[in-house]
PDB file of C-alpha atoms in Angstrom:
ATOM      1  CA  UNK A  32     -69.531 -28.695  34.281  1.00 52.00           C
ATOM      2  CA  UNK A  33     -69.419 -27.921  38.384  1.00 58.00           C
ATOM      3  CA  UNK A  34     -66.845 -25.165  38.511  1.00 67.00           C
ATOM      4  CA  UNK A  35     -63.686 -25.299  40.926  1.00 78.00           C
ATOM      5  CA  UNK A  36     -61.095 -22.955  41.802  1.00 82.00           C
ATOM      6  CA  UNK A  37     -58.522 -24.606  39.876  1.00 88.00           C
ATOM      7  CA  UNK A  38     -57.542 -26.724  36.838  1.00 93.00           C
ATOM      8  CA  UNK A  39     -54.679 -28.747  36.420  1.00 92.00           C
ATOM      9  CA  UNK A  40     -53.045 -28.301  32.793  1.00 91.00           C
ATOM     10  CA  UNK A  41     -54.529 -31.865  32.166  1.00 92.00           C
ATOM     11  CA  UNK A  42     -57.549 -30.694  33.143  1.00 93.00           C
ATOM     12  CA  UNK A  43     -57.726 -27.564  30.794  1.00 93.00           C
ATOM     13  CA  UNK A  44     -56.363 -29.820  28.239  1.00 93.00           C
ATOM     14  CA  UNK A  45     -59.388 -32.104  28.145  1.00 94.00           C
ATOM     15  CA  UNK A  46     -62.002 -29.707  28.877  1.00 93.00           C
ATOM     16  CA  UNK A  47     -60.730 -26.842  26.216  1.00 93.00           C
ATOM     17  CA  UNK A  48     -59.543 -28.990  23.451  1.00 93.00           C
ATOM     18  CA  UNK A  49     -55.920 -27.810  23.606  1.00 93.00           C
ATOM     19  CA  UNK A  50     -52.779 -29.893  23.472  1.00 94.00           C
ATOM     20  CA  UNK A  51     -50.423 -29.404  26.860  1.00 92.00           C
ATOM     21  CA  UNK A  52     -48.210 -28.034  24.460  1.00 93.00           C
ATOM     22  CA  UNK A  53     -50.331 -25.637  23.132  1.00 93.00           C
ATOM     23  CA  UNK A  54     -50.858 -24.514  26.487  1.00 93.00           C
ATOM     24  CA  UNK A  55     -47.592 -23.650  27.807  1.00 91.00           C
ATOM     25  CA  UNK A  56     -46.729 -22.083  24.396  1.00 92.00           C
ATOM     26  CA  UNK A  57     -49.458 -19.693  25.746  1.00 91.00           C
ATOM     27  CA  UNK A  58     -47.783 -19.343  28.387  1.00 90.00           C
ATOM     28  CA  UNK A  59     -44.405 -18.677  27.299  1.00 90.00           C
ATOM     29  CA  UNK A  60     -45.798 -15.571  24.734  1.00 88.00           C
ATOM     30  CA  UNK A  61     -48.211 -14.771  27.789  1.00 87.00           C
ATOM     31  CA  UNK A  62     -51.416 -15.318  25.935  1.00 89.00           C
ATOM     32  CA  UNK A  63     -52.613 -17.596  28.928  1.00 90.00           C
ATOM     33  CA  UNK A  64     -50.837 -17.972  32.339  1.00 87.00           C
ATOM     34  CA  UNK A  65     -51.361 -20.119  35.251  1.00 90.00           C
ATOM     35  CA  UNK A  66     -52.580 -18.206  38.095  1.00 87.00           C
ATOM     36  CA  UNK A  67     -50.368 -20.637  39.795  1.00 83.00           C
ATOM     37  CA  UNK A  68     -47.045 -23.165  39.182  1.00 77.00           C
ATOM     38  CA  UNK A  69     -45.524 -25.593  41.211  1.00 73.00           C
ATOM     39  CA  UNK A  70     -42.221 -26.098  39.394  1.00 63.00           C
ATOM     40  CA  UNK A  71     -41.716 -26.274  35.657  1.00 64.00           C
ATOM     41  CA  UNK A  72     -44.574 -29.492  35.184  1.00 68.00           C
ATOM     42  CA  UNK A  73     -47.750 -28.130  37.789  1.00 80.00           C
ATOM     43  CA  UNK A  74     -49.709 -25.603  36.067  1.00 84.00           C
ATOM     44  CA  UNK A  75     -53.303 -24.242  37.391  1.00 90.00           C
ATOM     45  CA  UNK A  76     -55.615 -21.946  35.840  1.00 93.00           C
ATOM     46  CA  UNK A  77     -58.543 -20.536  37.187  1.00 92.00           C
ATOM     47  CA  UNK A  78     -61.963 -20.717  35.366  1.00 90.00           C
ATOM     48  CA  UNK A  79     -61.729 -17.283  34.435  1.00 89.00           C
ATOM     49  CA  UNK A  80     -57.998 -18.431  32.529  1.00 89.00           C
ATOM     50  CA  UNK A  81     -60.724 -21.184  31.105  1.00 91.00           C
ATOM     51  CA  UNK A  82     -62.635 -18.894  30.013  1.00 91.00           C
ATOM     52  CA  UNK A  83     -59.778 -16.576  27.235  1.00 90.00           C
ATOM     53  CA  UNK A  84     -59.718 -20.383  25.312  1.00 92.00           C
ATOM     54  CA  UNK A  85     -62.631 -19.884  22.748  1.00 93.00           C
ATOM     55  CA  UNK A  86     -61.865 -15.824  22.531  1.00 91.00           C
ATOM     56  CA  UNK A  87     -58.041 -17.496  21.399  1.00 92.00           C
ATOM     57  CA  UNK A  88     -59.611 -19.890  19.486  1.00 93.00           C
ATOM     58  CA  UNK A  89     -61.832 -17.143  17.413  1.00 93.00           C
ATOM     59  CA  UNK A  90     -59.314 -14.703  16.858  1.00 92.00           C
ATOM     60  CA  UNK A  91     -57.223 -17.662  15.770  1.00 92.00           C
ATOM     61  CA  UNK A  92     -60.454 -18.340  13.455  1.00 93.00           C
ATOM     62  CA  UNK A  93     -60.116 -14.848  12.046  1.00 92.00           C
ATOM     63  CA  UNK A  94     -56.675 -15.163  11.066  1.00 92.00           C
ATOM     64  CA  UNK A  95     -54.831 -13.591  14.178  1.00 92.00           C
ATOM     65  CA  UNK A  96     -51.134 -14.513  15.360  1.00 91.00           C
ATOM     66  CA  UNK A  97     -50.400 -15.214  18.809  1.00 88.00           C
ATOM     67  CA  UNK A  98     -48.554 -11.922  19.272  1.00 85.00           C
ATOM     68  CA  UNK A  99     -51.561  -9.639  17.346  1.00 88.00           C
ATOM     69  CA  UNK A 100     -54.074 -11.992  19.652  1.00 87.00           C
ATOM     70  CA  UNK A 101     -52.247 -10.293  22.566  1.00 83.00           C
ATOM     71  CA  UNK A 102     -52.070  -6.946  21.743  1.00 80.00           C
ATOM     72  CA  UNK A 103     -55.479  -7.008  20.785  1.00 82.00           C
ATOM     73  CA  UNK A 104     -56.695  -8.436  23.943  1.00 80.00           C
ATOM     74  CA  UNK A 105     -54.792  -6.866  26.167  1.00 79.00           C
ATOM     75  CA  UNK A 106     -55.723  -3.220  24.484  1.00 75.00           C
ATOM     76  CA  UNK A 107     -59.171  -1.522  26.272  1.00 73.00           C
ATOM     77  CA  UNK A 108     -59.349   1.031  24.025  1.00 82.00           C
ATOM     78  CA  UNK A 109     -61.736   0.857  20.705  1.00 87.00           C
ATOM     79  CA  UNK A 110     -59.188   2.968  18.226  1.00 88.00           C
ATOM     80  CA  UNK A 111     -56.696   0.221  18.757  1.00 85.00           C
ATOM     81  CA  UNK A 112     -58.980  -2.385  18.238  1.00 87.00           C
ATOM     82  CA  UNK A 113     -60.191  -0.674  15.794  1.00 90.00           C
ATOM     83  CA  UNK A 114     -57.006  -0.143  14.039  1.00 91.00           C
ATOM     84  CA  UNK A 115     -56.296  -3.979  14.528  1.00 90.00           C
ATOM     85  CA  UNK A 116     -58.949  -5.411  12.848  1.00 92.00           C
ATOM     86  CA  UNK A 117     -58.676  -2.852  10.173  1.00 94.00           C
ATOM     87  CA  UNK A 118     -55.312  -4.194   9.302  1.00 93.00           C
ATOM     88  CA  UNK A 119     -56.074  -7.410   9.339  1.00 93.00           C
ATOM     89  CA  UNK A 120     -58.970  -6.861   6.865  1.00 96.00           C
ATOM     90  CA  UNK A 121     -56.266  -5.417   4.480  1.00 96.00           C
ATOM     91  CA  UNK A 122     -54.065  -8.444   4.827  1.00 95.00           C
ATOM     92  CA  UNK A 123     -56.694 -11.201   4.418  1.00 95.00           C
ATOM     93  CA  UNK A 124     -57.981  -9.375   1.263  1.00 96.00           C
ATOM     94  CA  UNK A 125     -54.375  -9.447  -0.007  1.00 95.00           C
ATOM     95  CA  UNK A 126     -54.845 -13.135   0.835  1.00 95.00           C
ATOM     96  CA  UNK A 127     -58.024 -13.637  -0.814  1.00 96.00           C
ATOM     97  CA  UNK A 128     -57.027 -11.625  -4.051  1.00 95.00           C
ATOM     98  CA  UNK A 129     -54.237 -13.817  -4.375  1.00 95.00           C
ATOM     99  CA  UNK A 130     -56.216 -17.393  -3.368  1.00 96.00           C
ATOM    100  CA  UNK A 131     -59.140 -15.746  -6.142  1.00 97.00           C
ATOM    101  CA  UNK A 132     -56.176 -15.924  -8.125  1.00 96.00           C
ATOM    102  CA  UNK A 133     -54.671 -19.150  -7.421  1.00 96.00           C
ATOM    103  CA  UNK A 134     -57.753 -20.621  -7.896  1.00 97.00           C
ATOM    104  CA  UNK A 135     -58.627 -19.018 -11.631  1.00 97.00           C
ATOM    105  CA  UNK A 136     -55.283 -20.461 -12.705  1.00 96.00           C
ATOM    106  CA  UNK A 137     -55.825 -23.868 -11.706  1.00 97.00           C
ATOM    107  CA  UNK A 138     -59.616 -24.053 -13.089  1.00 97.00           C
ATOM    108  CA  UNK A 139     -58.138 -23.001 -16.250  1.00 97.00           C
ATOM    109  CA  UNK A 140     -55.670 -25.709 -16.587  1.00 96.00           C
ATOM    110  CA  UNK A 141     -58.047 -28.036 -14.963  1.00 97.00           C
ATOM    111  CA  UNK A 142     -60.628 -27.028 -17.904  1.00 97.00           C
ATOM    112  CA  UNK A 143     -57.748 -27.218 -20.689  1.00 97.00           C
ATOM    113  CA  UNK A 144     -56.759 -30.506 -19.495  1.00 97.00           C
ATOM    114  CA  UNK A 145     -60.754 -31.469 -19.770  1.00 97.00           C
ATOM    115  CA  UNK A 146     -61.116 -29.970 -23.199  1.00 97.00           C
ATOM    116  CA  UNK A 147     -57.749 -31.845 -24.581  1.00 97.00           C
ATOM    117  CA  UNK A 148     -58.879 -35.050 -23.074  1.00 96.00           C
ATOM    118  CA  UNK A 149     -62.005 -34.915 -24.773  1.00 96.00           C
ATOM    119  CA  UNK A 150     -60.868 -34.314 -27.962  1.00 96.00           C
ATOM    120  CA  UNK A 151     -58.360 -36.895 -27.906  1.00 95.00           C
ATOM    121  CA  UNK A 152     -60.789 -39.450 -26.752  1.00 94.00           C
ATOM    122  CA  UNK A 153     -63.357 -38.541 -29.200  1.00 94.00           C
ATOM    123  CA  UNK A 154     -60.713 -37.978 -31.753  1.00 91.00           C
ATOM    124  CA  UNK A 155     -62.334 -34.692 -32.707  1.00 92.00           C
ATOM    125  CA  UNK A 156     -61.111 -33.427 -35.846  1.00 86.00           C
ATOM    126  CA  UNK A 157     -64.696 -31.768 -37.749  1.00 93.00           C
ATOM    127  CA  UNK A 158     -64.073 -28.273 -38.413  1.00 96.00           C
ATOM    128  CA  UNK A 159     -66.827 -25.924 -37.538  1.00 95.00           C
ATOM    129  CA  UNK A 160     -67.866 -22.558 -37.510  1.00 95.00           C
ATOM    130  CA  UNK A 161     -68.483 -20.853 -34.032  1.00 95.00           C
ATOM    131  CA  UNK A 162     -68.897 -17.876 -32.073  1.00 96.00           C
ATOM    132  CA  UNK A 163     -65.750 -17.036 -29.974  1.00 96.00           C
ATOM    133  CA  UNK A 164     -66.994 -15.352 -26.665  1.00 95.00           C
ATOM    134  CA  UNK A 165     -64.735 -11.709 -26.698  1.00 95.00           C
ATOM    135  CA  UNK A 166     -61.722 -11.447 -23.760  1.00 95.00           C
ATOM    136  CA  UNK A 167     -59.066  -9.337 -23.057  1.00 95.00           C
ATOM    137  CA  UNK A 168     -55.134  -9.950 -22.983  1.00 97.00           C
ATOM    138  CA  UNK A 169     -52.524  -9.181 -22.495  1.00 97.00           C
ATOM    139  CA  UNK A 170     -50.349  -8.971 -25.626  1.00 97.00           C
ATOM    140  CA  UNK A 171     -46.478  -8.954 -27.120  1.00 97.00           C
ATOM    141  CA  UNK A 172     -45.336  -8.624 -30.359  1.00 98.00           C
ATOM    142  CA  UNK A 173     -42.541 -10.923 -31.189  1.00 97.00           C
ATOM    143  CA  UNK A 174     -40.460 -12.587 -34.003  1.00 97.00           C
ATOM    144  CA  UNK A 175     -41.645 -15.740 -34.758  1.00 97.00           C
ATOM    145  CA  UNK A 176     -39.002 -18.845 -36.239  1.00 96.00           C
ATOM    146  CA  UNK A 177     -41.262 -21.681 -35.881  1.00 97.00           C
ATOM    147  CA  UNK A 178     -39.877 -22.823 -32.889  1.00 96.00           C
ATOM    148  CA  UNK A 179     -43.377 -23.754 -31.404  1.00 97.00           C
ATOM    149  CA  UNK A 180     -41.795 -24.966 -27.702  1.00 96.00           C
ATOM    150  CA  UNK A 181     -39.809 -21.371 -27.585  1.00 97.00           C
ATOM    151  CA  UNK A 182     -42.698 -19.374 -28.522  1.00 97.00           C
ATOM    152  CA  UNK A 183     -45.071 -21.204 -26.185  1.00 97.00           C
ATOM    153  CA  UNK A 184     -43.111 -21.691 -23.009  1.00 96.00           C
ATOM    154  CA  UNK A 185     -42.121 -18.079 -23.941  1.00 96.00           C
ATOM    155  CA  UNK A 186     -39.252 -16.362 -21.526  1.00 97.00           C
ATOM    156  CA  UNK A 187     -39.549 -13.039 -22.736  1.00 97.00           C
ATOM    157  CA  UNK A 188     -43.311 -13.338 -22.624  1.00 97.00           C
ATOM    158  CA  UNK A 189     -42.836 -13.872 -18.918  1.00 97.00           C
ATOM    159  CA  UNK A 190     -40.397 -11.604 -18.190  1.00 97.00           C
ATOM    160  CA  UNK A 191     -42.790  -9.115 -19.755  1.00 97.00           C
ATOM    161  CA  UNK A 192     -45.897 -10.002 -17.501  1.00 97.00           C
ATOM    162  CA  UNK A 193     -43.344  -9.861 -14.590  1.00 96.00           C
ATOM    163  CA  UNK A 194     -42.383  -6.404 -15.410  1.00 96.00           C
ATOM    164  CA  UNK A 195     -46.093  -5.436 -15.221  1.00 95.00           C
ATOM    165  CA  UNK A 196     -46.515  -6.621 -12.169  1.00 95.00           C
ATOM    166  CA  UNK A 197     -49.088  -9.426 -13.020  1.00 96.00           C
ATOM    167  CA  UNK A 198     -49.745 -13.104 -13.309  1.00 96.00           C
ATOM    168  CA  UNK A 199     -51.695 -14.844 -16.123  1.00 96.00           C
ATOM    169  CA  UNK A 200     -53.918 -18.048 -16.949  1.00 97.00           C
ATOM    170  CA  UNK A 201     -55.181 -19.857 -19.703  1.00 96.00           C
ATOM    171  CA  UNK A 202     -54.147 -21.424 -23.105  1.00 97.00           C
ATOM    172  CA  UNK A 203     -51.561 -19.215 -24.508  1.00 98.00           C
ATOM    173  CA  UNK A 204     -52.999 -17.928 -28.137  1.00 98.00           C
ATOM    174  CA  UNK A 205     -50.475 -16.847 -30.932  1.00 98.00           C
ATOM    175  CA  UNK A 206     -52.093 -14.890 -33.531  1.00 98.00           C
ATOM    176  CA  UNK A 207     -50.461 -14.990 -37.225  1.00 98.00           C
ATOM    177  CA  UNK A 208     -50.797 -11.771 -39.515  1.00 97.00           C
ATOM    178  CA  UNK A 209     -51.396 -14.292 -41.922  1.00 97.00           C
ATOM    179  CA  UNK A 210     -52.939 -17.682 -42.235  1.00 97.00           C
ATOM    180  CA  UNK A 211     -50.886 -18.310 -46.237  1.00 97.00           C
ATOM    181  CA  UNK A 212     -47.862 -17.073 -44.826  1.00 97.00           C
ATOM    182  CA  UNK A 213     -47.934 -19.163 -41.828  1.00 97.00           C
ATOM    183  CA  UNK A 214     -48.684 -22.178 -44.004  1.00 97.00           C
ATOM    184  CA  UNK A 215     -46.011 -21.365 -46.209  1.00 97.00           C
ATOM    185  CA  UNK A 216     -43.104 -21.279 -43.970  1.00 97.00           C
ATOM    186  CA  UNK A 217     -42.786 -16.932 -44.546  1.00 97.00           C
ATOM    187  CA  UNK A 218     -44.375 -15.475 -40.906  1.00 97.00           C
ATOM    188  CA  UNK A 219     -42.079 -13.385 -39.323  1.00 97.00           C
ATOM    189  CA  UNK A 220     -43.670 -11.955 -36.677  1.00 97.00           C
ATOM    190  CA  UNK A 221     -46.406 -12.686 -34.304  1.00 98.00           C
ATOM    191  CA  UNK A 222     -48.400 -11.677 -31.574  1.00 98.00           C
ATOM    192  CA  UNK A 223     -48.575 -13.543 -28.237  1.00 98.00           C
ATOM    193  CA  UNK A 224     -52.044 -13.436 -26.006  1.00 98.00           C
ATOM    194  CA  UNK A 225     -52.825 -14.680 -22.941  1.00 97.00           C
ATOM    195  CA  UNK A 226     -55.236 -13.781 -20.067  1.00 96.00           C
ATOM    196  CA  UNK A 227     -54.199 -11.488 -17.458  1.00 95.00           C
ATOM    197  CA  UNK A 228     -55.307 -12.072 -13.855  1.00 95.00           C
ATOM    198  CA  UNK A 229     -54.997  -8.400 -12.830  1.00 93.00           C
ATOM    199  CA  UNK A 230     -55.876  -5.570 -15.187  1.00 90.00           C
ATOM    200  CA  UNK A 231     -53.704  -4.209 -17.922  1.00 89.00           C
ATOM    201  CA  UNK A 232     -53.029  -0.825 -19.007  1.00 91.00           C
ATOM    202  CA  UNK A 233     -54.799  -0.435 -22.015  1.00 91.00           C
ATOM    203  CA  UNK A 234     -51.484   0.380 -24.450  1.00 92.00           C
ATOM    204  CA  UNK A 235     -51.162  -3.527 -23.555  1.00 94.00           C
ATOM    205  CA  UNK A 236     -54.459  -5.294 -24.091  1.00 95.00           C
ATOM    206  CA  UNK A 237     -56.093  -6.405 -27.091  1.00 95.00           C
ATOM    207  CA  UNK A 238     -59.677  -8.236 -27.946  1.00 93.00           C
ATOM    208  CA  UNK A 239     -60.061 -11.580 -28.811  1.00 94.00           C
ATOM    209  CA  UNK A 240     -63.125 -12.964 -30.249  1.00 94.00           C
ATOM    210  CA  UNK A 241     -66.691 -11.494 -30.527  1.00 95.00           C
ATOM    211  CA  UNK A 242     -66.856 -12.974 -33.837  1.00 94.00           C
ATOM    212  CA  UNK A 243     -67.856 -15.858 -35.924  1.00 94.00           C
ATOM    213  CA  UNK A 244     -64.930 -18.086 -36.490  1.00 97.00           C
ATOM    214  CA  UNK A 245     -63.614 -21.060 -38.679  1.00 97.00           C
ATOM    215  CA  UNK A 246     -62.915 -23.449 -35.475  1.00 97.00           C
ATOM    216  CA  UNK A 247     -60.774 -27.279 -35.720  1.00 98.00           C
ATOM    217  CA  UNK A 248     -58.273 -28.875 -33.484  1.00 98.00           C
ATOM    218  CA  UNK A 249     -55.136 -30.166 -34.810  1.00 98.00           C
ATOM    219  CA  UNK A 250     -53.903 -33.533 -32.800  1.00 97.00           C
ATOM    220  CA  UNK A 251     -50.497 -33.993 -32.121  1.00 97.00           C
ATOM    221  CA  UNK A 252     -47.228 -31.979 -32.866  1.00 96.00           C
ATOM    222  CA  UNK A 253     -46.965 -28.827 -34.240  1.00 96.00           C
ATOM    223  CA  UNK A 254     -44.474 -29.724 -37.320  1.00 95.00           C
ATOM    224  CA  UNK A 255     -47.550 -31.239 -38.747  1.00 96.00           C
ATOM    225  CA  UNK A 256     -49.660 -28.443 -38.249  1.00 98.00           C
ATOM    226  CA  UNK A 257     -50.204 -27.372 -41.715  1.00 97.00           C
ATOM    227  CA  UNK A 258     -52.092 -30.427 -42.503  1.00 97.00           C
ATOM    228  CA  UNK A 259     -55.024 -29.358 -40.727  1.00 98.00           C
ATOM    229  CA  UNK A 260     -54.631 -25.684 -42.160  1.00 98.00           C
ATOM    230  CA  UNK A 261     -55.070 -27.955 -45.243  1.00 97.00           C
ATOM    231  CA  UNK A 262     -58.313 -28.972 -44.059  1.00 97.00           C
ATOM    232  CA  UNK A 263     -59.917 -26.308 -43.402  1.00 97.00           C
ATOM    233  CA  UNK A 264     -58.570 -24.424 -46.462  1.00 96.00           C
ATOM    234  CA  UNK A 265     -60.431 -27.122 -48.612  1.00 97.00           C
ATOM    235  CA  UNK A 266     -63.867 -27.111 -46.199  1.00 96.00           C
ATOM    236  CA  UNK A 267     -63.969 -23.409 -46.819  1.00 95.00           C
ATOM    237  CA  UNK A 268     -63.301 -23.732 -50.185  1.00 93.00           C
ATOM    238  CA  UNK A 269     -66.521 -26.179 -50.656  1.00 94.00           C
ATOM    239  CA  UNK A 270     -68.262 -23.792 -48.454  1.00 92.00           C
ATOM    240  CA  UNK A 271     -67.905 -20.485 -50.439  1.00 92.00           C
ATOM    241  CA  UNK A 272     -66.303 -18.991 -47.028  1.00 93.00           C
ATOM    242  CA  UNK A 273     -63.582 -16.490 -47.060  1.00 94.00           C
ATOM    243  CA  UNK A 274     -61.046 -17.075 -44.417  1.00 95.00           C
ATOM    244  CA  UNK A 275     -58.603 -14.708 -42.519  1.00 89.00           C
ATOM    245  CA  UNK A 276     -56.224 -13.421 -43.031  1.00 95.00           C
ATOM    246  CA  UNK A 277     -56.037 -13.801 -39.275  1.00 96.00           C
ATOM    247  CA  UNK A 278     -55.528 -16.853 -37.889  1.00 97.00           C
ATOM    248  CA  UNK A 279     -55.256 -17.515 -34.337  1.00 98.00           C
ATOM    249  CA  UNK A 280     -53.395 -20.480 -32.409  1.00 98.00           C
ATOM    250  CA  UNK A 281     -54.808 -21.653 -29.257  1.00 98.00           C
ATOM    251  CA  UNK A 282     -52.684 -24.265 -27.663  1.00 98.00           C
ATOM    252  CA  UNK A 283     -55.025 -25.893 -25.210  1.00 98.00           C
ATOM    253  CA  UNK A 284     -52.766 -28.810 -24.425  1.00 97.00           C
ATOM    254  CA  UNK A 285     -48.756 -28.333 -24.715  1.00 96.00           C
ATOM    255  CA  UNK A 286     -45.105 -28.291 -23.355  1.00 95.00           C
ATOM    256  CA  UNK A 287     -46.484 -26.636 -20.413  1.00 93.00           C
ATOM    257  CA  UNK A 288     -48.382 -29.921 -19.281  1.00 93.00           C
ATOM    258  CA  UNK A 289     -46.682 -32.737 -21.314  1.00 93.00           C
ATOM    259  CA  UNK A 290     -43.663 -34.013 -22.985  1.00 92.00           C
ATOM    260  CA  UNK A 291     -45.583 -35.844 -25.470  1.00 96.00           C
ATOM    261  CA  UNK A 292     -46.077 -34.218 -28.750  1.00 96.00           C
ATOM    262  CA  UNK A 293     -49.038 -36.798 -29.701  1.00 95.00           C
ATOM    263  CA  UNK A 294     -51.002 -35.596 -27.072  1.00 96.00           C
ATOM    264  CA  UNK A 295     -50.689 -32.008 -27.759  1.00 97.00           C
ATOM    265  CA  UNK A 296     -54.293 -30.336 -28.323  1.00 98.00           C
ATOM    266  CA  UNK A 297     -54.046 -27.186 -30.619  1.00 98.00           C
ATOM    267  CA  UNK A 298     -57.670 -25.263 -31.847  1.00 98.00           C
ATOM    268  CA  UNK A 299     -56.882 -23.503 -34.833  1.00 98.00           C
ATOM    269  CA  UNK A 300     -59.578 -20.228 -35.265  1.00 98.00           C
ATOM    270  CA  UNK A 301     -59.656 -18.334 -38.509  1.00 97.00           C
ATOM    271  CA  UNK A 302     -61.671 -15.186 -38.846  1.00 92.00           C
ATOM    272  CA  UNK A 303     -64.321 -15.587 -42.014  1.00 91.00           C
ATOM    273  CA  UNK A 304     -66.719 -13.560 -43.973  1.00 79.00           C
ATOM    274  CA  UNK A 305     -70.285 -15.109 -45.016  1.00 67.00           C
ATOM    275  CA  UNK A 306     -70.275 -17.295 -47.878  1.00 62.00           C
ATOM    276  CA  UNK A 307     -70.025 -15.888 -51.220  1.00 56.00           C
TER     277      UNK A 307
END
């Protein structure tokens, strides 16, 4: 491009990619000025105006506001640049801790929702026995009424993780003292487990898993439960395997995504010893 001793804004417009707009916004927080106006509408900047575009542009690219791209620019001394880029590496790995975050939660759901929709299509009902990879939770003990929607879309549960300063994902996971007394209408208390996305103290976290398990997914609502507790009662039975008395609930699909008790997706995991 043959250089000249002056742009128009229209000109600088087309040649640096900018909106007119854009441009006198510069201008107004004196990122870029005119070296010369003729009134409010005639604006013209000199190549070397031109040239502060792309360094705008980058900073821009690195995250920078308008009043922190002037500051920085305008400074000629390396502790305050220093010191400004330093900050801004702080804040962007706030930003990026909390979009790591963001992200974890919504592949979790996203996975959930997979796993649920498989088993529904499929109509997956075999009971098996599996090893459950080991986690950590976060954990609270609670009394338990067999109110499934009050225990799962829990608000003291929430409250709780809020008070701790954290944020969780995954399928929430009751765990019953008990697998009889859950089936017979007698648990009283339980424990509720989900995955935290920042650590816990340790007076707060338990292990899941690590361990061979009795695995099968109940379809549908939760009143109904017990006939798949039925199930697998009976397969362990024929299988000389000695269940629980642990028994964990993992709600994979719930109130939290639908409305619709016959869609709801639970996996039922007992703790077993070998056959007899």
């Amino acid at each position: 491009m043959k250089s000249k001793s002056s742009y128009s804004i229209g000109e600088v417009s087309k040649i640096c990619g900018l909106s007119k707009k854009a441009l006198r916004h510069y201008d107004k927080v004196g990122i870029i000025t005119p070296d010369r106006s003729c009134g409010n509408n005639y604006r013209y900047y000199s190549r070397s105006s031109l040239l502060a575009v792309p360094v705008i542009k980058y900073y821009k690219q690195m995250g920078f506001k308008l009043s922190e791209m002037k500051d920085v620019m305008e400074s000629g001394d390396y502790r305050t640049l220093r010191a400004s880029f330093k900050s801004k590496l702080d804040e962007l790995c706030q930003v990026k801790e909390e979009v790591d975050r963001n992200f974890t939660s919504v592949k979790d759901w996203y996975e959930l929702v997979v796993e649920a929709e498989s088993v529904l299509h499929y109509k997956v009902q075999d009971i098996s026995v599996k090893f459950v990879e080991e986690d950590t939770f976060c954990f609270l003990d609670q009394e338990f009424a067999y109110d499934y929607r009050d225990s799962i879309i829990n608000i003291e549960f929430t409250n709780f993780i809020e008070s701790i300063d954290n944020e969780i994902t995954g399928p929430v996971i009751i765990k019953f003292p008990d697998y009889k007394d859950k089936m017979d209408g007698n648990c009283v208390n339980i424990s509720v487990l989900q995955r935290a996305l920042k650590t816990c103290k340790k007076e707060i976290q338990t292990h899941f898993g690590g361990c061979m398990m009795v695995s099968a997914y109940h379809i549908g609502s939760h009143e109904n439960i017990n006939d798949t507790y039925e199930r697998v009662t009976r397969w362990a039975s024929e299988h000389n395997y000695t269940l629980g008395p642990e028994v964990y609930e993992r709600y994979v699909v719930d109130y939290w995504s639908t409305q619709d008790s016959n869609k709801f997706v639970t996996e039922i995991l007992i703790n077993i010893s070998d056959p007899k």
